[in-house]
Amino acid sequence: MSHPFPGLEHLIPADAVVEHLATGTAWGEGPVCLDDGAVLWSDIPGNCVLRWHPQEGQSVAVQPAHFHNGHTRDDAGRLYACSHGERAVLRSDDGGRNWRPIATHHGGQRLNSPNDVIVARDGGVWFSDPPYGLIQPLEGYGGGQEQPGCWVYRLDPDTGAVEAKVRDMVWPNGLAFSPDETTLYVTDTSHTHDPAGHHHIRAYPVAGHGASKNEVGEGRIFAVVDPGMPDGIRIDEHGNLWSSSGGGVQIYSPDGVRLGVVAVPEAIGNLTFSHVEPYLYIAASSSLYRLPVSVKGDRF
């Protein structure tokens, strides 16, 4: 019998099927897995964070959520969220019940609308800051853009300083590090509002040691994703990049070769690997799905 996902035999079991878990979102985003097997994910236009648990099913975790978008966690289990409404990056130390802002400004000006967030092994919090929460009425509270651009930032875990690390993208969105954290992948989804805009993933070298640690070099186009946009991305233990798109999950080798596609019935906002069981969780427009996998995610 042929494999259901050609080219992905080493990444996905031969009997794998895309399983539908929950529904009801207007635009699903930002899934993150918890230690008890639950998944939190955002419904941005619905202004809530939903929870799905294998035994308990679907429930509402936070409402109103001030338009949460991307979520992640760190090695200590603390949760992080990007809030379009609060124009901030938030952290929760109690499993998502209470949130507090940890990044709200850069250069004395309010952030645009933080979109996606990842935490490096040194505790640095990296996040993207496009304008979606300012320009889309159902994804934020509006307001004027105070930053001179849409950048990728790093929040220093020791000083709390917010430093712009990537300034050459139009609307940066999804983020992921290579397993050795020497490459930062960033998606650009400016094509959503401009026919001439981008729908690609860029790769940036990141210095790992000495005085230049966390310095980001000149980027390059890693892959152009079509159909749709490369919104959320994640990296597996072998360095392969798993990207959302309009037609499914597109998977790329570390050198940018597309290995294959996992078809999903809806456009995908974001995805994440479980660290508890061998699954990839997929937040699509109206539903949450999961896919059995044969690899582990490198980070949360």
mmCIF file with all atom_site columns, C-alpha atoms in Angstrom, residues 3-18 236 240 242 249-251 259-263 273 278 280 282 290-295:
data_model
loop_
_atom_site.group_PDB
_atom_site.id
_atom_site.type_symbol
_atom_site.label_atom_id
_atom_site.label_alt_id
_atom_site.label_comp_id
_atom_site.label_asym_id
_atom_site.label_entity_id
_atom_site.label_seq_id
_atom_site.pdbx_PDB_ins_code
_atom_site.Cartn_x
_atom_site.Cartn_y
_atom_site.Cartn_z
_atom_site.occupancy
_atom_site.B_iso_or_equiv
_atom_site.pdbx_formal_charge
_atom_site.auth_seq_id
_atom_site.auth_comp_id
_atom_site.auth_asym_id
_atom_site.auth_atom_id
_atom_site.pdbx_PDB_model_num
ATOM 1  C CA . HIS A 1 3   ? 2.029  5.985  1.787  1.00 0.00 ? 3   HIS A CA 1
ATOM 2  C CA . PRO A 1 4   ? -0.764 8.556  2.241  1.00 0.00 ? 4   PRO A CA 1
ATOM 3  C CA . PHE A 1 5   ? 1.741  11.424 2.184  1.00 0.00 ? 5   PHE A CA 1
ATOM 4  C CA . PRO A 1 6   ? 4.374  10.830 -0.532 1.00 0.00 ? 6   PRO A CA 1
ATOM 5  C CA . GLY A 1 7   ? 7.818  12.151 0.331  1.00 0.00 ? 7   GLY A CA 1
ATOM 6  C CA . LEU A 1 8   ? 7.025  12.182 4.043  1.00 0.00 ? 8   LEU A CA 1
ATOM 7  C CA . GLU A 1 9   ? 7.448  8.483  4.816  1.00 0.00 ? 9   GLU A CA 1
ATOM 8  C CA . HIS A 1 10  ? 10.222 9.215  7.350  1.00 0.00 ? 10  HIS A CA 1
ATOM 9  C CA . LEU A 1 11  ? 8.161  11.850 9.145  1.00 0.00 ? 11  LEU A CA 1
ATOM 10 C CA . ILE A 1 12  ? 4.595  10.501 9.260  1.00 0.00 ? 12  ILE A CA 1
ATOM 11 C CA . PRO A 1 13  ? 3.372  6.928  9.943  1.00 0.00 ? 13  PRO A CA 1
ATOM 12 C CA . ALA A 1 14  ? 1.882  5.001  7.014  1.00 0.00 ? 14  ALA A CA 1
ATOM 13 C CA . ASP A 1 15  ? -1.493 4.695  8.769  1.00 0.00 ? 15  ASP A CA 1
ATOM 14 C CA . ALA A 1 16  ? -1.733 8.373  9.733  1.00 0.00 ? 16  ALA A CA 1
ATOM 15 C CA . VAL A 1 17  ? -4.896 10.341 9.064  1.00 0.00 ? 17  VAL A CA 1
ATOM 16 C CA . VAL A 1 18  ? -5.734 13.979 9.793  1.00 0.00 ? 18  VAL A CA 1
ATOM 17 C CA . ASP A 1 236 ? 11.175 19.192 14.051 1.00 0.00 ? 236 ASP A CA 1
ATOM 18 C CA . ASN A 1 240 ? 12.730 20.190 8.897  1.00 0.00 ? 240 ASN A CA 1
ATOM 19 C CA . TRP A 1 242 ? 6.587  22.550 8.946  1.00 0.00 ? 242 TRP A CA 1
ATOM 20 C CA . VAL A 1 249 ? 0.882  21.595 6.016  1.00 0.00 ? 249 VAL A CA 1
ATOM 21 C CA . GLN A 1 250 ? 3.907  22.080 3.761  1.00 0.00 ? 250 GLN A CA 1
ATOM 22 C CA . ILE A 1 251 ? 7.142  20.459 4.971  1.00 0.00 ? 251 ILE A CA 1
ATOM 23 C CA . LEU A 1 259 ? 9.414  17.341 0.895  1.00 0.00 ? 259 LEU A CA 1
ATOM 24 C CA . GLY A 1 260 ? 5.643  17.027 0.714  1.00 0.00 ? 260 GLY A CA 1
ATOM 25 C CA . VAL A 1 261 ? 2.247  18.333 1.765  1.00 0.00 ? 261 VAL A CA 1
ATOM 26 C CA . VAL A 1 262 ? -0.365 17.120 4.253  1.00 0.00 ? 262 VAL A CA 1
ATOM 27 C CA . ALA A 1 263 ? -3.737 18.191 2.879  1.00 0.00 ? 263 ALA A CA 1
ATOM 28 C CA . PHE A 1 273 ? 4.149  19.675 18.044 1.00 0.00 ? 273 PHE A CA 1
ATOM 29 C CA . PRO A 1 278 ? 3.613  12.011 18.881 1.00 0.00 ? 278 PRO A CA 1
ATOM 30 C CA . LEU A 1 280 ? 1.182  17.671 15.325 1.00 0.00 ? 280 LEU A CA 1
ATOM 31 C CA . ILE A 1 282 ? -3.114 22.183 13.540 1.00 0.00 ? 282 ILE A CA 1
ATOM 32 C CA . ARG A 1 290 ? -4.145 16.634 14.805 1.00 0.00 ? 290 ARG A CA 1
ATOM 33 C CA . LEU A 1 291 ? -1.820 14.435 12.805 1.00 0.00 ? 291 LEU A CA 1
ATOM 34 C CA . PRO A 1 292 ? 0.231  11.475 14.099 1.00 0.00 ? 292 PRO A CA 1
ATOM 35 C CA . VAL A 1 293 ? 3.938  12.019 13.410 1.00 0.00 ? 293 VAL A CA 1
ATOM 36 C CA . SER A 1 294 ? 7.145  9.991  13.696 1.00 0.00 ? 294 SER A CA 1
ATOM 37 C CA . VAL A 1 295 ? 9.325  12.882 14.841 1.00 0.00 ? 295 VAL A CA 1
#
